[in-house]
mmCIF file of C-alpha atoms in Angstrom:
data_model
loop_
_atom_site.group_PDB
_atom_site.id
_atom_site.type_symbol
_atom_site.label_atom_id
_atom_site.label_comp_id
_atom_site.label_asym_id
_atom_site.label_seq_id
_atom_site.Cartn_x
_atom_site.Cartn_y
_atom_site.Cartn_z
ATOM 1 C CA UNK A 26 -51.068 10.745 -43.328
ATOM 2 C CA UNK A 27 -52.624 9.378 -40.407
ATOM 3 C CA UNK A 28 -55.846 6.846 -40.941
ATOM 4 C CA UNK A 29 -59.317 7.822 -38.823
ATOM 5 C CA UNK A 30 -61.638 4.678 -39.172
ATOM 6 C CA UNK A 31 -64.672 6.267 -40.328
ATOM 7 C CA UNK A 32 -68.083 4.069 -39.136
ATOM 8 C CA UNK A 33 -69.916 2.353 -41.749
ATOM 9 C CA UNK A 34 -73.243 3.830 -42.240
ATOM 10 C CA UNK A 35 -76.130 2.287 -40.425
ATOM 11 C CA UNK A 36 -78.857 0.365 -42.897
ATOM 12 C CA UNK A 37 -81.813 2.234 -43.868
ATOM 13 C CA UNK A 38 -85.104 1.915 -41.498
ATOM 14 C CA UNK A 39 -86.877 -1.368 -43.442
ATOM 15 C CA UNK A 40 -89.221 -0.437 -46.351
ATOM 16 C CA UNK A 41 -86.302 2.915 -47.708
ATOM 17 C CA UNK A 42 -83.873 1.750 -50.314
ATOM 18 C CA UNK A 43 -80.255 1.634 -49.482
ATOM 19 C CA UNK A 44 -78.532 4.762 -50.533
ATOM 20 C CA UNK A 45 -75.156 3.040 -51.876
ATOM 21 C CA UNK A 46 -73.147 4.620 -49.364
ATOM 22 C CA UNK A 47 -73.797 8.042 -50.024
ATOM 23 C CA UNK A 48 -74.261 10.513 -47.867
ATOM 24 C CA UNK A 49 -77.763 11.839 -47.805
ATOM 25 C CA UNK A 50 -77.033 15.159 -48.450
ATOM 26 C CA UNK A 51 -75.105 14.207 -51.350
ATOM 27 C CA UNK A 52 -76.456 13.418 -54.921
ATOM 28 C CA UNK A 53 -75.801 10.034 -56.873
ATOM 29 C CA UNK A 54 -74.388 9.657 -60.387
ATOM 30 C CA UNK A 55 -75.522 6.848 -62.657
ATOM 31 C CA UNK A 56 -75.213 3.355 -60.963
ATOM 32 C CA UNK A 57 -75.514 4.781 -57.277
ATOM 33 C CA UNK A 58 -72.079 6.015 -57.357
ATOM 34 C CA UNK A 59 -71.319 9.285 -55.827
ATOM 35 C CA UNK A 60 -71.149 12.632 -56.902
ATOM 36 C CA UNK A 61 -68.033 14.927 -57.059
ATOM 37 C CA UNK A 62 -68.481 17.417 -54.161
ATOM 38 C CA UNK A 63 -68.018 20.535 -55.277
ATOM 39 C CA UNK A 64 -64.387 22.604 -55.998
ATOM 40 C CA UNK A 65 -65.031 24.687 -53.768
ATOM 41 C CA UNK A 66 -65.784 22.703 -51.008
ATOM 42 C CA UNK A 67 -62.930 20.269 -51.713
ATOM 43 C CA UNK A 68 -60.590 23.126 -51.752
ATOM 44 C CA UNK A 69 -62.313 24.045 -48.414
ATOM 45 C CA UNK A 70 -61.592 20.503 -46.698
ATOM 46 C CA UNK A 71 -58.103 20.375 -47.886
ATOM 47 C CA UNK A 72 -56.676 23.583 -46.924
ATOM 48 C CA UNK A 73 -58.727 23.073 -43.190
ATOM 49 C CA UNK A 74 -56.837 19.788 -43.137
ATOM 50 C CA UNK A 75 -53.324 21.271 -44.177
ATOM 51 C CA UNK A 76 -53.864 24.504 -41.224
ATOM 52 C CA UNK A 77 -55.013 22.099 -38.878
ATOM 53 C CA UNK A 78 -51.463 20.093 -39.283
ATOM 54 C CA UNK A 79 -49.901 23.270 -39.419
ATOM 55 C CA UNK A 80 -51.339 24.110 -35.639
ATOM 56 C CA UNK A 81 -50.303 21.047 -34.258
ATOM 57 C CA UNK A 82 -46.894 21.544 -35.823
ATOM 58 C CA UNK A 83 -46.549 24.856 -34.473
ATOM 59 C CA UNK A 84 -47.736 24.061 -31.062
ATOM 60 C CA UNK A 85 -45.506 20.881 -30.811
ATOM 61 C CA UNK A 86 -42.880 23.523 -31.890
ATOM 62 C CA UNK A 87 -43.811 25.861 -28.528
ATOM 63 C CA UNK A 88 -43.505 23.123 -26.345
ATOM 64 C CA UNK A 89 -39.774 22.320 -27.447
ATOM 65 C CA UNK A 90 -38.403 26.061 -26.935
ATOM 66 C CA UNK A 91 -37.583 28.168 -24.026
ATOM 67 C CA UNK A 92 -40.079 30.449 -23.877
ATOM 68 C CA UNK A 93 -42.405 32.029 -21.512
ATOM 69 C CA UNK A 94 -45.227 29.203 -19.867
ATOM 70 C CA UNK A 95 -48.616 30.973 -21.381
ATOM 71 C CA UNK A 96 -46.675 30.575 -25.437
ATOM 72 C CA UNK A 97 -45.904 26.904 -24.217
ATOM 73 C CA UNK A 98 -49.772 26.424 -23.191
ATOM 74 C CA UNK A 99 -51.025 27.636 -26.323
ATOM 75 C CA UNK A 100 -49.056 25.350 -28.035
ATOM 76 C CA UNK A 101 -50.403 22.629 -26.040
ATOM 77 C CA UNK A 102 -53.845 24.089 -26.753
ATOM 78 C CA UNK A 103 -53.457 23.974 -30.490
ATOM 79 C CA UNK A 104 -51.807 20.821 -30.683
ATOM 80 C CA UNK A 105 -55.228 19.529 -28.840
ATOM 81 C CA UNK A 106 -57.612 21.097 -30.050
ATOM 82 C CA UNK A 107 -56.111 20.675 -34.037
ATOM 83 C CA UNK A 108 -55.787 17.327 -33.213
ATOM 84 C CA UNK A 109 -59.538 16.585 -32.289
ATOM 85 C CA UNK A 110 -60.682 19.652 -35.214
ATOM 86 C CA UNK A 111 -58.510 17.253 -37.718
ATOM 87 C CA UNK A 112 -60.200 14.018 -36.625
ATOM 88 C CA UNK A 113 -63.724 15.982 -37.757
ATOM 89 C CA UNK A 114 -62.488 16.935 -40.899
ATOM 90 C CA UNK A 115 -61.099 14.002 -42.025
ATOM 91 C CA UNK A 116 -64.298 12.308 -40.973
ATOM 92 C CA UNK A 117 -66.112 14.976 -43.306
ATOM 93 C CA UNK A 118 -63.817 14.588 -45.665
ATOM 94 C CA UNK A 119 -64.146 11.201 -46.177
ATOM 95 C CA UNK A 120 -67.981 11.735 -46.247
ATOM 96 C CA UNK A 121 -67.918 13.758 -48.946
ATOM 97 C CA UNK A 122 -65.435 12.117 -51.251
ATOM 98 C CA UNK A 123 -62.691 14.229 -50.731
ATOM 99 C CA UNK A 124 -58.849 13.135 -50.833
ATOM 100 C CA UNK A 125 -56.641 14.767 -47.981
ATOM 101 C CA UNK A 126 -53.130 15.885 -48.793
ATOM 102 C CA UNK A 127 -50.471 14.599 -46.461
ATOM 103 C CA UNK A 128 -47.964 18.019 -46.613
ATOM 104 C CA UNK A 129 -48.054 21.054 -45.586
ATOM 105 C CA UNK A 130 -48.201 24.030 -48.532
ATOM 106 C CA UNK A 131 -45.395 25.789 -49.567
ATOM 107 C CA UNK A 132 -46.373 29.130 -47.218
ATOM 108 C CA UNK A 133 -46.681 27.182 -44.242
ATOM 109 C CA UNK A 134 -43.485 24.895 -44.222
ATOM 110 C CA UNK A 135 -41.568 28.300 -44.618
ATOM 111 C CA UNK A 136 -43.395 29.661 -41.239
ATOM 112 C CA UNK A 137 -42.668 26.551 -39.608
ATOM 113 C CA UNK A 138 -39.276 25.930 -40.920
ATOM 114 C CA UNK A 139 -38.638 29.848 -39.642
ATOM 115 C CA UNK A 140 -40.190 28.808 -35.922
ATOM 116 C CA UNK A 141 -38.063 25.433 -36.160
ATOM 117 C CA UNK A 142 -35.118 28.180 -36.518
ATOM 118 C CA UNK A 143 -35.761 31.021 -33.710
ATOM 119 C CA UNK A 144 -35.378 30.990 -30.132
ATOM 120 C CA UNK A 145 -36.755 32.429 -27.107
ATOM 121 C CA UNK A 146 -38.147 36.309 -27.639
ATOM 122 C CA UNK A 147 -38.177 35.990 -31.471
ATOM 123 C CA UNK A 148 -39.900 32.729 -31.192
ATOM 124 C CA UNK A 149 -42.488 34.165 -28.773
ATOM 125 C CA UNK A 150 -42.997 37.303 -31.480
ATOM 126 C CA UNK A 151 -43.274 34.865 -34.570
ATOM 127 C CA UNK A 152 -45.180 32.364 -33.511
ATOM 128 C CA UNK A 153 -47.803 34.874 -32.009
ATOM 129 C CA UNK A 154 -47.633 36.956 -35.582
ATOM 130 C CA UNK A 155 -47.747 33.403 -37.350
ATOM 131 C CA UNK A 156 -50.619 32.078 -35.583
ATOM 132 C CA UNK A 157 -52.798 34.954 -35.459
ATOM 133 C CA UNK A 158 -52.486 35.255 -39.126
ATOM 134 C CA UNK A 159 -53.329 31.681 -39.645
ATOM 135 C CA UNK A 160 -56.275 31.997 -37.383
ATOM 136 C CA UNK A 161 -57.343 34.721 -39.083
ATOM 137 C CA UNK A 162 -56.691 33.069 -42.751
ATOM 138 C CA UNK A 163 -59.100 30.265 -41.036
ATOM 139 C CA UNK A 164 -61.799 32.029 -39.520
ATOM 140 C CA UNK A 165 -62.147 33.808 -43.053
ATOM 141 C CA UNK A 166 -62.359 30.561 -44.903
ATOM 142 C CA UNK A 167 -64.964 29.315 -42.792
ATOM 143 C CA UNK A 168 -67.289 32.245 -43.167
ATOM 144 C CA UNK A 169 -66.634 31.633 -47.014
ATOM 145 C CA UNK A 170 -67.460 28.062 -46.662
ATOM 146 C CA UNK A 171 -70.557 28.991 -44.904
ATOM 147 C CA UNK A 172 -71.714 31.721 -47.651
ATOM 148 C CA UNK A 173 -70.957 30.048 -50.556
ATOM 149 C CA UNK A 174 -70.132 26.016 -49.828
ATOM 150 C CA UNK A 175 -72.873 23.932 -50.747
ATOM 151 C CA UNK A 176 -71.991 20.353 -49.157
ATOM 152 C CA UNK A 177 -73.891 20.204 -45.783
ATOM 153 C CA UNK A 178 -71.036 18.637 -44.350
ATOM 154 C CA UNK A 179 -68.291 21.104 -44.799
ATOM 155 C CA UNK A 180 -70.537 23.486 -43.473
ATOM 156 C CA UNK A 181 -71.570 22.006 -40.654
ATOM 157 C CA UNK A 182 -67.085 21.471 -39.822
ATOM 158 C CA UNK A 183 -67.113 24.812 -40.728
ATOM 159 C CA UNK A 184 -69.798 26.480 -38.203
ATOM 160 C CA UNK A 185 -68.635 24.386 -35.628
ATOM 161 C CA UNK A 186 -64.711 25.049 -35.551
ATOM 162 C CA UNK A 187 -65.182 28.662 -36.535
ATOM 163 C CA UNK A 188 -65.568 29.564 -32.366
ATOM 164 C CA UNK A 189 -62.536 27.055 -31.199
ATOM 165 C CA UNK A 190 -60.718 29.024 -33.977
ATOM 166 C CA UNK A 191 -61.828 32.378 -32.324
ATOM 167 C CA UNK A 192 -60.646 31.295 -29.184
ATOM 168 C CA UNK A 193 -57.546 30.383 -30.159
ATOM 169 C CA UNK A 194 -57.195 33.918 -31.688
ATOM 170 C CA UNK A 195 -58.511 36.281 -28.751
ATOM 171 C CA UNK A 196 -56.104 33.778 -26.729
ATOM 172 C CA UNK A 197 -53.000 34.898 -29.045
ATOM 173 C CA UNK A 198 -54.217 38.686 -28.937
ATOM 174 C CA UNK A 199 -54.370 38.527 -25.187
ATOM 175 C CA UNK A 200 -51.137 36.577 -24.534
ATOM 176 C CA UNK A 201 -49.469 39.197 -26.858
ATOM 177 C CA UNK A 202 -50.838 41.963 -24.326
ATOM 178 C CA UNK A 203 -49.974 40.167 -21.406
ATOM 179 C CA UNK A 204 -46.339 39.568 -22.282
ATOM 180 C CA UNK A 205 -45.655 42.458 -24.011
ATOM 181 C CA UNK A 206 -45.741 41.418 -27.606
ATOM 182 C CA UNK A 207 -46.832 43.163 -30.297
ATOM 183 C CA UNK A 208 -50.444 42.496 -30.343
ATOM 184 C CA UNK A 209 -51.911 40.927 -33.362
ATOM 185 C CA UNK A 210 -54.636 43.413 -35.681
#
């Protein structure tokens, strides 16, 4: 698992009492110690964490295999733009108390281990099919998140990678057209 250095949080304004480390839109247990944040939002963070690894993954993947230029650039994309997305979740994470797993789940080493395995054309059609349904599998967890999440923090990860998650989906739908594919519901 790779380490983000998170910044220590800057001292109270003179005259409020220091808040233990907490963040402040988390509550304290006894002592000043911090509150669990809630299962739902933990589940949240970790399966964000594990489909942003899964992007870069996959994109790394499109940039080893002879396909067409625009699958390639996606690839790049994700790899990019799941790297930065991961750095803000782990940063949230960490925020909120919440441990990271370092592997992918069971669904998504299959995908990948399938992409690892095909070439050319049947890359191309998987790892469109694979990545819009992973998008989509996102997007949807972020609007859940945002209806029924109840740490700030998640939320605000959530709001703000839903569009770059969009993106990345309208980009899949419309390489799909452009090459031929079978476009992605």
């Amino acid at each position: 698992m790779l380490s983000v250095p998170v910044p220590a949080p800057a001292a109270p304004p003179s005259g409020h009492p220091p808040t233990g480390g907490a963040a402040p839109t988390a509550g304290t247990g006894p002592a000043g110690e911090r509150d669990r944040p809630a299962r739902h939002d933990a589940r949240y963070l970790r399966a964000a964490h594990q489909a942003n690894l899964a992007g870069i993954e996959a994109g790394q993947l499109a940039g080893t295999k002879d396909v067409a230029p625009q699958i390639a650039d996606l690839g790049a994309q994700f790899v990019a733009d799941n790297t930065q997305l991961d750095v803000e979740l782990r940063r949230t994470a960490a925020a909120v108390g919440v441990e990271l797993p370092d592997r992918l789940n069971r669904d998504q080493q299959v995908v990948l281990g399938r992409l690892r395995d095909a070439d050319g054309d049947r890359f191309e059609r998987l790892f469109i099919a694979s990545e819009a349904s992973a998008h989509k599998r996102a997007i949807r967890r972020n609007k859940t998140e945002l209806d029924r999440g109840t740490e700030a923090e998640a939320k605000r990860y959530a709001q703000e990678s839903t569009p770059i998650l969009q993106t990345h989906y309208d980009d899949l739908r419309a390489v799909a057209t452009e090459l031929g594919l079978p476009r992605p519901g």
